[in-house]
């Protein structure tokens, strides 16, 4: 089925597979668009707070992880209505919302702005763009018309490019490396590549009618979260993720206790750190212990010259796998009716 183009098209009715193929181009285009920003405020900033939800928050996570490893200033991601008390004068608030209409993101950015923070909005438009422009903030626009989660390349790299324009980090070379790496990977993961050689199709097959438990260390924790959320939204299936090393201090115990888990769940371990490092040793120990517990761990080897390239390698394998899983389950990946319904209920709540 996964090697039959007609069968893929019959389920993937809005052609999310085609959109996913554009990830390398998104990375290049939006890194450049972000870097062209002429900021109204160049800081210097004392801290960076990312405010975002859902698919857009994955873009924030990628940018925040990159920044935390490169730039000598504190940064955090918040998925809340309110901004932490420290976010005020001297803070750069990066509000990432694809639609520009997400109430939690807007409320968080407004709260920080009221306390003196500067706002950078990364969005395709909506209320966020209008408000940020009208109140002295900076705005980087990404192309409209996509699902937020399908715009990850735009959101993450428009953010990183704009941060570079504001004097916070320099990402241009890394972005080109990521785009080139993803271009090479696309041929192996895309629909034309047969299941026998296609790691994403094989992973989808392994997860069919199971629950994925995705584990990633360091920067790959972002890719682990992304994979679980892509399974949720594209395949409309349950999935769980956890960061290494934290899961070594709690969740690991559960794999040894109850044999039911071995039938229900598939551990997916992202591996990208060098074997001689503590995190690399932990990745390998995770796989070994899962096997000892009687499980069948799936090892996703994330390759690439930089941490960012390895993160996007794992993201690309996982994104394609989530779409193939959707096809196996007969679920159109694009619509997210439950999320739309919830947003409608909240609009009714606001109207009273
Ligand atoms: O993937 C989705 O559609 C959601 O997770 C959205 O990203 C989330 O609801 C937030 O919306 P937005 O990305 O427009 O801020």
mmCIF file of C-alpha atoms and ligand atoms in Angstrom:
data_model
loop_
_atom_site.group_PDB
_atom_site.id
_atom_site.type_symbol
_atom_site.label_atom_id
_atom_site.label_comp_id
_atom_site.label_asym_id
_atom_site.label_seq_id
_atom_site.Cartn_x
_atom_site.Cartn_y
_atom_site.Cartn_z
ATOM 1 C CA UNK A 1 0.000 0.000 0.000
ATOM 2 C CA UNK A 2 2.738 2.483 0.939
ATOM 3 C CA UNK A 3 4.426 1.924 -2.425
ATOM 4 C CA UNK A 4 1.223 2.550 -4.380
ATOM 5 C CA UNK A 5 0.936 6.254 -5.359
ATOM 6 C CA UNK A 6 -2.820 5.963 -5.946
ATOM 7 C CA UNK A 7 -3.366 4.490 -2.467
ATOM 8 C CA UNK A 8 -1.331 7.304 -0.897
ATOM 9 C CA UNK A 9 -3.307 9.948 -2.800
ATOM 10 C CA UNK A 10 -6.627 8.352 -1.849
ATOM 11 C CA UNK A 11 -5.924 8.916 1.862
ATOM 12 C CA UNK A 12 -3.664 11.981 1.761
ATOM 13 C CA UNK A 13 -6.366 14.012 0.048
ATOM 14 C CA UNK A 14 -4.847 17.469 0.643
ATOM 15 C CA UNK A 15 -1.386 16.208 -0.361
ATOM 16 C CA UNK A 16 0.516 16.754 2.874
ATOM 17 C CA UNK A 17 3.245 14.541 1.394
ATOM 18 C CA UNK A 18 3.835 17.170 -1.269
ATOM 19 C CA UNK A 19 4.028 19.936 1.334
ATOM 20 C CA UNK A 20 6.501 17.926 3.414
ATOM 21 C CA UNK A 21 8.753 17.581 0.374
ATOM 22 C CA UNK A 22 9.233 21.367 0.488
ATOM 23 C CA UNK A 23 10.963 21.329 3.898
ATOM 24 C CA UNK A 24 14.492 22.022 2.546
ATOM 25 C CA UNK A 25 13.207 24.942 0.461
ATOM 26 C CA UNK A 26 11.301 26.294 3.482
ATOM 27 C CA UNK A 27 14.535 26.282 5.493
ATOM 28 C CA UNK A 28 16.477 28.283 2.875
ATOM 29 C CA UNK A 29 13.713 30.700 1.977
ATOM 30 C CA UNK A 30 12.770 31.621 5.535
ATOM 31 C CA UNK A 31 16.304 31.804 6.956
ATOM 32 C CA UNK A 32 16.962 34.456 4.291
ATOM 33 C CA UNK A 33 13.622 36.215 4.858
ATOM 34 C CA UNK A 34 14.266 36.378 8.608
ATOM 35 C CA UNK A 35 17.804 37.706 8.120
ATOM 36 C CA UNK A 36 16.439 40.565 5.966
ATOM 37 C CA UNK A 37 14.467 41.953 8.925
ATOM 38 C CA UNK A 38 15.337 45.564 9.718
ATOM 39 C CA UNK A 39 14.572 45.492 13.433
ATOM 40 C CA UNK A 40 13.001 48.411 15.231
ATOM 41 C CA UNK A 41 14.898 47.330 18.322
ATOM 42 C CA UNK A 42 18.336 45.706 18.329
ATOM 43 C CA UNK A 43 18.605 45.332 22.079
ATOM 44 C CA UNK A 44 20.931 44.353 23.566
ATOM 45 C CA UNK A 45 18.527 41.969 25.252
ATOM 46 C CA UNK A 46 19.012 40.327 28.636
ATOM 47 C CA UNK A 47 16.831 37.271 27.917
ATOM 48 C CA UNK A 48 14.673 35.682 25.218
ATOM 49 C CA UNK A 49 11.212 34.261 25.874
ATOM 50 C CA UNK A 50 9.484 32.240 23.153
ATOM 51 C CA UNK A 51 5.678 32.196 23.353
ATOM 52 C CA UNK A 52 3.952 29.606 21.160
ATOM 53 C CA UNK A 53 1.574 26.642 21.089
ATOM 54 C CA UNK A 54 1.323 23.362 19.183
ATOM 55 C CA UNK A 55 2.834 23.203 15.703
ATOM 56 C CA UNK A 56 4.230 26.715 15.989
ATOM 57 C CA UNK A 57 5.820 25.861 19.327
ATOM 58 C CA UNK A 58 7.946 23.245 17.577
ATOM 59 C CA UNK A 59 9.523 26.074 15.579
ATOM 60 C CA UNK A 60 10.103 27.908 18.863
ATOM 61 C CA UNK A 61 11.611 24.780 20.431
ATOM 62 C CA UNK A 62 14.078 24.361 17.572
ATOM 63 C CA UNK A 63 15.131 28.010 17.782
ATOM 64 C CA UNK A 64 15.336 28.001 21.585
ATOM 65 C CA UNK A 65 17.435 24.847 21.683
ATOM 66 C CA UNK A 66 19.824 26.279 19.084
ATOM 67 C CA UNK A 67 20.047 29.578 20.980
ATOM 68 C CA UNK A 68 20.579 27.930 24.351
ATOM 69 C CA UNK A 69 23.596 26.101 22.965
ATOM 70 C CA UNK A 70 25.078 29.125 21.176
ATOM 71 C CA UNK A 71 24.089 32.448 22.683
ATOM 72 C CA UNK A 72 25.206 33.658 26.121
ATOM 73 C CA UNK A 73 21.778 34.763 27.320
ATOM 74 C CA UNK A 74 18.987 32.908 29.085
ATOM 75 C CA UNK A 75 16.074 31.705 26.981
ATOM 76 C CA UNK A 76 12.900 29.730 27.622
ATOM 77 C CA UNK A 77 9.818 28.525 25.768
ATOM 78 C CA UNK A 78 6.406 29.022 27.318
ATOM 79 C CA UNK A 79 3.177 27.331 26.237
ATOM 80 C CA UNK A 80 0.945 29.319 28.582
ATOM 81 C CA UNK A 81 -1.401 32.312 28.670
ATOM 82 C CA UNK A 82 0.912 34.183 31.004
ATOM 83 C CA UNK A 83 4.540 35.179 30.715
ATOM 84 C CA UNK A 84 6.898 34.341 33.562
ATOM 85 C CA UNK A 85 7.448 37.187 36.032
ATOM 86 C CA UNK A 86 11.030 37.759 34.852
ATOM 87 C CA UNK A 87 9.892 38.641 31.299
ATOM 88 C CA UNK A 88 9.802 42.441 31.196
ATOM 89 C CA UNK A 89 12.128 45.316 30.251
ATOM 90 C CA UNK A 90 15.204 43.952 28.472
ATOM 91 C CA UNK A 91 13.445 40.743 27.401
ATOM 92 C CA UNK A 92 12.871 39.873 23.766
ATOM 93 C CA UNK A 93 9.583 37.998 23.446
ATOM 94 C CA UNK A 94 9.440 35.921 20.282
ATOM 95 C CA UNK A 95 5.775 35.153 19.661
ATOM 96 C CA UNK A 96 5.539 32.346 17.112
ATOM 97 C CA UNK A 97 2.040 31.696 15.819
ATOM 98 C CA UNK A 98 1.420 30.506 12.294
ATOM 99 C CA UNK A 99 -2.168 31.790 12.199
ATOM 100 C CA UNK A 100 -1.404 34.788 14.391
ATOM 101 C CA UNK A 101 -4.668 34.166 16.224
ATOM 102 C CA UNK A 102 -3.737 31.766 19.007
ATOM 103 C CA UNK A 103 -5.133 33.195 22.218
ATOM 104 C CA UNK A 104 -2.514 31.801 24.597
ATOM 105 C CA UNK A 105 0.361 33.161 22.476
ATOM 106 C CA UNK A 106 -1.286 36.577 22.112
ATOM 107 C CA UNK A 107 -2.027 36.806 25.834
ATOM 108 C CA UNK A 108 1.511 35.811 26.792
ATOM 109 C CA UNK A 109 3.110 38.321 24.392
ATOM 110 C CA UNK A 110 0.772 41.085 25.600
ATOM 111 C CA UNK A 111 1.549 40.365 29.253
ATOM 112 C CA UNK A 112 5.299 40.610 28.653
ATOM 113 C CA UNK A 113 4.900 43.701 26.452
ATOM 114 C CA UNK A 114 2.957 45.417 29.237
ATOM 115 C CA UNK A 115 5.964 44.859 31.495
ATOM 116 C CA UNK A 116 8.301 46.481 28.954
ATOM 117 C CA UNK A 117 9.441 43.547 26.765
ATOM 118 C CA UNK A 118 10.079 43.954 23.043
ATOM 119 C CA UNK A 119 8.016 41.685 20.773
ATOM 120 C CA UNK A 120 9.172 39.873 17.646
ATOM 121 C CA UNK A 121 6.210 38.195 15.930
ATOM 122 C CA UNK A 122 6.819 35.270 13.571
ATOM 123 C CA UNK A 123 3.541 34.622 11.780
ATOM 124 C CA UNK A 124 1.651 34.439 8.516
ATOM 125 C CA UNK A 125 -0.577 37.325 9.668
ATOM 126 C CA UNK A 126 -3.643 37.474 11.914
ATOM 127 C CA UNK A 127 -4.114 39.548 15.042
ATOM 128 C CA UNK A 128 -0.532 38.995 16.158
ATOM 129 C CA UNK A 129 0.916 40.731 13.072
ATOM 130 C CA UNK A 130 -1.528 43.639 13.305
ATOM 131 C CA UNK A 131 -0.982 44.128 17.042
ATOM 132 C CA UNK A 132 2.824 43.793 16.938
ATOM 133 C CA UNK A 133 3.120 46.252 14.043
ATOM 134 C CA UNK A 134 0.839 48.767 15.754
ATOM 135 C CA UNK A 135 2.643 48.616 19.088
ATOM 136 C CA UNK A 136 6.279 49.028 18.043
ATOM 137 C CA UNK A 137 7.149 45.366 17.677
ATOM 138 C CA UNK A 138 8.956 43.584 14.849
ATOM 139 C CA UNK A 139 7.203 41.189 12.480
ATOM 140 C CA UNK A 140 8.574 38.476 10.210
ATOM 141 C CA UNK A 141 5.947 37.041 7.902
ATOM 142 C CA UNK A 142 6.010 33.470 6.662
ATOM 143 C CA UNK A 143 3.977 32.243 3.664
ATOM 144 C CA UNK A 144 0.281 31.626 4.423
ATOM 145 C CA UNK A 145 -1.932 28.698 3.401
ATOM 146 C CA UNK A 146 -0.261 25.799 5.208
ATOM 147 C CA UNK A 147 -1.102 23.823 8.318
ATOM 148 C CA UNK A 148 1.035 25.267 11.156
ATOM 149 C CA UNK A 149 2.870 21.965 11.662
ATOM 150 C CA UNK A 150 3.607 21.776 7.945
ATOM 151 C CA UNK A 151 5.354 25.150 8.109
ATOM 152 C CA UNK A 152 8.074 24.074 10.558
ATOM 153 C CA UNK A 153 10.934 24.996 8.207
ATOM 154 C CA UNK A 154 9.489 28.473 7.736
ATOM 155 C CA UNK A 155 8.734 29.079 11.415
ATOM 156 C CA UNK A 156 12.014 27.776 12.855
ATOM 157 C CA UNK A 157 14.308 29.422 10.338
ATOM 158 C CA UNK A 158 12.432 32.721 9.976
ATOM 159 C CA UNK A 159 12.831 32.942 13.755
ATOM 160 C CA UNK A 160 16.533 32.086 13.712
ATOM 161 C CA UNK A 161 17.180 34.422 10.754
ATOM 162 C CA UNK A 162 15.383 37.291 12.493
ATOM 163 C CA UNK A 163 17.291 36.654 15.723
ATOM 164 C CA UNK A 164 20.483 36.950 13.693
ATOM 165 C CA UNK A 165 19.247 40.286 12.301
ATOM 166 C CA UNK A 166 18.676 41.410 15.892
ATOM 167 C CA UNK A 167 22.198 40.463 16.880
ATOM 168 C CA UNK A 168 21.254 37.298 18.766
ATOM 169 C CA UNK A 169 23.228 34.409 17.233
ATOM 170 C CA UNK A 170 24.314 33.710 13.636
ATOM 171 C CA UNK A 171 22.575 30.816 11.932
ATOM 172 C CA UNK A 172 23.062 31.362 8.164
ATOM 173 C CA UNK A 173 25.727 28.669 7.652
ATOM 174 C CA UNK A 174 23.850 26.102 9.768
ATOM 175 C CA UNK A 175 20.651 26.773 7.813
ATOM 176 C CA UNK A 176 22.325 26.052 4.478
ATOM 177 C CA UNK A 177 23.810 22.841 5.945
ATOM 178 C CA UNK A 178 20.382 21.717 7.158
ATOM 179 C CA UNK A 179 18.719 22.476 3.796
ATOM 180 C CA UNK A 180 21.390 20.573 1.841
ATOM 181 C CA UNK A 181 21.196 17.614 4.246
ATOM 182 C CA UNK A 182 17.399 17.442 3.974
ATOM 183 C CA UNK A 183 17.566 17.605 0.178
ATOM 184 C CA UNK A 184 19.743 14.499 0.153
ATOM 185 C CA UNK A 185 17.452 12.728 2.626
ATOM 186 C CA UNK A 186 14.245 13.533 0.752
ATOM 187 C CA UNK A 187 14.939 11.036 -2.033
ATOM 188 C CA UNK A 188 15.250 8.216 0.509
ATOM 189 C CA UNK A 189 12.165 9.111 2.570
ATOM 190 C CA UNK A 190 9.698 10.358 -0.034
ATOM 191 C CA UNK A 191 6.784 8.373 -1.500
ATOM 192 C CA UNK A 192 8.722 7.249 -4.609
ATOM 193 C CA UNK A 193 11.274 5.418 -2.442
ATOM 194 C CA UNK A 194 10.077 1.851 -1.908
ATOM 195 C CA UNK A 195 9.367 0.479 1.561
ATOM 196 C CA UNK A 196 12.314 -1.940 1.391
ATOM 197 C CA UNK A 197 14.742 1.036 1.330
ATOM 198 C CA UNK A 198 12.625 3.657 3.071
ATOM 199 C CA UNK A 199 13.183 4.046 6.849
ATOM 200 C CA UNK A 200 10.073 6.204 7.305
ATOM 201 C CA UNK A 201 7.773 3.656 5.653
ATOM 202 C CA UNK A 202 9.367 0.893 7.747
ATOM 203 C CA UNK A 203 8.923 2.907 10.933
ATOM 204 C CA UNK A 204 5.266 3.568 10.115
ATOM 205 C CA UNK A 205 4.745 -0.153 9.580
ATOM 206 C CA UNK A 206 6.358 -0.924 12.970
ATOM 207 C CA UNK A 207 4.050 1.573 14.685
ATOM 208 C CA UNK A 208 0.832 0.467 13.022
ATOM 209 C CA UNK A 209 -1.737 -0.361 15.766
ATOM 210 C CA UNK A 210 0.925 0.273 18.445
ATOM 211 C CA UNK A 211 1.778 3.291 20.585
ATOM 212 C CA UNK A 212 5.087 5.030 19.905
ATOM 213 C CA UNK A 213 7.211 6.011 22.904
ATOM 214 C CA UNK A 214 9.836 8.333 21.472
ATOM 215 C CA UNK A 215 13.027 9.147 23.375
ATOM 216 C CA UNK A 216 15.678 11.712 22.444
ATOM 217 C CA UNK A 217 18.705 13.206 24.182
ATOM 218 C CA UNK A 218 19.883 16.833 24.164
ATOM 219 C CA UNK A 219 18.816 18.534 20.912
ATOM 220 C CA UNK A 220 17.081 15.334 19.779
ATOM 221 C CA UNK A 221 14.528 15.745 22.571
ATOM 222 C CA UNK A 222 12.964 18.400 20.312
ATOM 223 C CA UNK A 223 12.748 15.842 17.486
ATOM 224 C CA UNK A 224 11.232 13.272 19.889
ATOM 225 C CA UNK A 225 8.484 15.712 20.850
ATOM 226 C CA UNK A 226 7.928 16.653 17.218
ATOM 227 C CA UNK A 227 7.534 13.011 16.202
ATOM 228 C CA UNK A 228 4.952 12.309 18.907
ATOM 229 C CA UNK A 229 2.944 15.428 18.010
ATOM 230 C CA UNK A 230 3.077 14.614 14.293
ATOM 231 C CA UNK A 231 1.702 11.141 15.032
ATOM 232 C CA UNK A 232 -1.049 12.848 17.081
ATOM 233 C CA UNK A 233 -2.060 15.352 14.429
ATOM 234 C CA UNK A 234 -1.298 13.622 11.129
ATOM 235 C CA UNK A 235 -2.183 10.029 12.026
ATOM 236 C CA UNK A 236 -4.675 10.984 14.781
ATOM 237 C CA UNK A 237 -3.006 8.347 16.909
ATOM 238 C CA UNK A 238 -1.650 8.353 20.450
ATOM 239 C CA UNK A 239 2.083 8.736 20.960
ATOM 240 C CA UNK A 240 4.280 9.643 23.873
ATOM 241 C CA UNK A 241 7.712 11.257 24.073
ATOM 242 C CA UNK A 242 10.312 11.731 26.787
ATOM 243 C CA UNK A 243 13.724 13.388 27.083
ATOM 244 C CA UNK A 244 16.898 11.476 27.833
ATOM 245 C CA UNK A 245 18.416 11.627 30.453
ATOM 246 C CA UNK A 246 15.279 12.503 32.479
ATOM 247 C CA UNK A 247 13.429 9.282 31.542
ATOM 248 C CA UNK A 248 16.368 7.303 32.934
ATOM 249 C CA UNK A 249 15.272 8.504 36.352
ATOM 250 C CA UNK A 250 11.628 7.426 36.192
ATOM 251 C CA UNK A 251 9.911 6.090 33.050
ATOM 252 C CA UNK A 252 12.540 3.446 32.344
ATOM 253 C CA UNK A 253 11.332 1.421 35.338
ATOM 254 C CA UNK A 254 7.921 0.904 33.764
ATOM 255 C CA UNK A 255 9.302 -1.041 30.789
ATOM 256 C CA UNK A 256 10.495 -3.796 33.090
ATOM 257 C CA UNK A 257 7.324 -4.210 35.152
ATOM 258 C CA UNK A 258 4.473 -5.202 32.892
ATOM 259 C CA UNK A 259 4.779 -7.469 29.833
ATOM 260 C CA UNK A 260 1.627 -5.880 28.309
ATOM 261 C CA UNK A 261 3.680 -2.823 27.366
ATOM 262 C CA UNK A 262 5.880 -4.892 25.060
ATOM 263 C CA UNK A 263 2.856 -5.753 22.932
ATOM 264 C CA UNK A 264 1.241 -2.334 23.058
ATOM 265 C CA UNK A 265 4.156 0.036 22.781
ATOM 266 C CA UNK A 266 7.179 0.503 20.538
ATOM 267 C CA UNK A 267 10.117 2.457 21.976
ATOM 268 C CA UNK A 268 11.657 4.686 19.302
ATOM 269 C CA UNK A 269 15.123 5.779 20.374
ATOM 270 C CA UNK A 270 16.700 8.682 18.513
ATOM 271 C CA UNK A 271 20.463 8.264 18.356
ATOM 272 C CA UNK A 272 22.761 11.105 17.367
ATOM 273 C CA UNK A 273 25.374 11.747 20.037
ATOM 274 C CA UNK A 274 28.940 10.394 19.782
ATOM 275 C CA UNK A 275 29.434 7.055 21.562
ATOM 276 C CA UNK A 276 32.242 8.516 23.711
ATOM 277 C CA UNK A 277 30.001 11.145 25.340
ATOM 278 C CA UNK A 278 27.695 10.640 28.338
ATOM 279 C CA UNK A 279 24.595 11.337 26.206
ATOM 280 C CA UNK A 280 25.800 8.947 23.492
ATOM 281 C CA UNK A 281 26.356 6.285 26.138
ATOM 282 C CA UNK A 282 22.860 6.910 27.495
ATOM 283 C CA UNK A 283 21.281 6.567 24.033
ATOM 284 C CA UNK A 284 22.959 3.197 23.602
ATOM 285 C CA UNK A 285 22.132 2.078 27.135
ATOM 286 C CA UNK A 286 18.474 2.944 26.481
ATOM 287 C CA UNK A 287 18.380 0.626 23.470
ATOM 288 C CA UNK A 288 20.208 -2.152 25.327
ATOM 289 C CA UNK A 289 17.930 -1.965 28.366
ATOM 290 C CA UNK A 290 14.777 -1.902 26.223
ATOM 291 C CA UNK A 291 15.957 -5.130 24.613
ATOM 292 C CA UNK A 292 16.746 -6.645 28.000
ATOM 293 C CA UNK A 293 13.199 -5.750 29.065
ATOM 294 C CA UNK A 294 11.942 -7.822 26.135
ATOM 295 C CA UNK A 295 10.967 -4.843 23.981
ATOM 296 C CA UNK A 296 11.816 -4.233 20.342
ATOM 297 C CA UNK A 297 13.279 -0.752 20.249
ATOM 298 C CA UNK A 298 13.359 1.085 16.934
ATOM 299 C CA UNK A 299 16.649 2.960 16.562
ATOM 300 C CA UNK A 300 16.441 6.102 14.464
ATOM 301 C CA UNK A 301 19.981 7.165 13.677
ATOM 302 C CA UNK A 302 20.133 10.924 13.205
ATOM 303 C CA UNK A 303 23.036 11.871 10.942
ATOM 304 C CA UNK A 304 24.457 15.257 10.055
ATOM 305 C CA UNK A 305 27.443 17.530 10.645
ATOM 306 C CA UNK A 306 25.760 19.764 13.209
ATOM 307 C CA UNK A 307 23.292 19.259 16.066
ATOM 308 C CA UNK A 308 20.721 21.216 14.045
ATOM 309 C CA UNK A 309 21.197 18.962 10.984
ATOM 310 C CA UNK A 310 20.850 15.844 13.168
ATOM 311 C CA UNK A 311 17.694 17.248 14.754
ATOM 312 C CA UNK A 312 16.171 17.911 11.332
ATOM 313 C CA UNK A 313 17.279 14.492 10.092
ATOM 314 C CA UNK A 314 15.256 12.879 12.892
ATOM 315 C CA UNK A 315 12.368 15.303 12.304
ATOM 316 C CA UNK A 316 12.245 14.475 8.588
ATOM 317 C CA UNK A 317 12.248 10.703 9.163
ATOM 318 C CA UNK A 318 9.541 11.120 11.826
ATOM 319 C CA UNK A 319 7.407 13.533 9.791
ATOM 320 C CA UNK A 320 7.332 11.180 6.798
ATOM 321 C CA UNK A 321 6.663 8.205 9.093
ATOM 322 C CA UNK A 322 3.679 10.020 10.642
ATOM 323 C CA UNK A 323 2.197 10.549 7.159
ATOM 324 C CA UNK A 324 2.712 6.921 6.147
ATOM 325 C CA UNK A 325 1.155 5.838 9.438
ATOM 326 C CA UNK A 326 -1.841 8.057 8.651
ATOM 327 C CA UNK A 327 -2.169 6.268 5.315
ATOM 328 C CA UNK A 328 -1.982 2.818 6.960
ATOM 329 C CA UNK A 329 -4.733 3.925 9.347
ATOM 330 C CA UNK A 330 -6.801 5.420 6.509
ATOM 331 C CA UNK A 331 -6.789 8.904 8.083
ATOM 332 C CA UNK A 332 -6.328 12.035 5.978
ATOM 333 C CA UNK A 333 -3.300 13.729 7.593
ATOM 334 C CA UNK A 334 -4.326 17.347 6.969
ATOM 335 C CA UNK A 335 -7.606 18.068 8.821
ATOM 336 C CA UNK A 336 -7.459 18.382 12.609
ATOM 337 C CA UNK A 337 -11.176 18.592 13.355
ATOM 338 C CA UNK A 338 -10.863 18.103 17.117
ATOM 339 C CA UNK A 339 -8.444 21.041 17.412
ATOM 340 C CA UNK A 340 -10.730 23.255 15.329
ATOM 341 C CA UNK A 341 -13.715 22.231 17.458
ATOM 342 C CA UNK A 342 -11.864 23.074 20.675
ATOM 343 C CA UNK A 343 -10.903 26.494 19.304
ATOM 344 C CA UNK A 344 -14.578 27.106 18.408
ATOM 345 C CA UNK A 345 -15.639 26.209 21.967
ATOM 346 C CA UNK A 346 -13.088 28.696 23.330
ATOM 347 C CA UNK A 347 -14.411 31.393 20.964
ATOM 348 C CA UNK A 348 -17.915 30.717 22.350
ATOM 349 C CA UNK A 349 -16.501 30.969 25.885
ATOM 350 C CA UNK A 350 -14.935 34.354 25.070
ATOM 351 C CA UNK A 351 -18.218 35.633 23.639
ATOM 352 C CA UNK A 352 -19.853 34.606 26.936
HETATM 353 O O1 LIG B 1 -0.890 22.032 14.328
HETATM 354 C C1 LIG B 1 -1.809 22.750 14.678
HETATM 355 O O2 LIG B 1 -2.729 23.083 13.916
HETATM 356 C C2 LIG B 1 -1.849 23.280 16.067
HETATM 357 O O3 LIG B 1 -0.961 22.602 16.893
HETATM 358 C C3 LIG B 1 -1.505 24.793 16.037
HETATM 359 O O4 LIG B 1 -0.181 24.976 15.679
HETATM 360 C C4 LIG B 1 -1.803 25.415 17.388
HETATM 361 O O5 LIG B 1 -3.173 25.283 17.686
HETATM 362 C C5 LIG B 1 -1.424 26.871 17.460
HETATM 363 O O6 LIG B 1 -1.889 27.596 16.358
HETATM 364 P P1 LIG B 1 -0.868 28.553 15.610
HETATM 365 O O7 LIG B 1 0.240 27.654 15.148
HETATM 366 O O8 LIG B 1 -1.619 29.140 14.477
HETATM 367 O O9 LIG B 1 -0.419 29.557 16.600
#
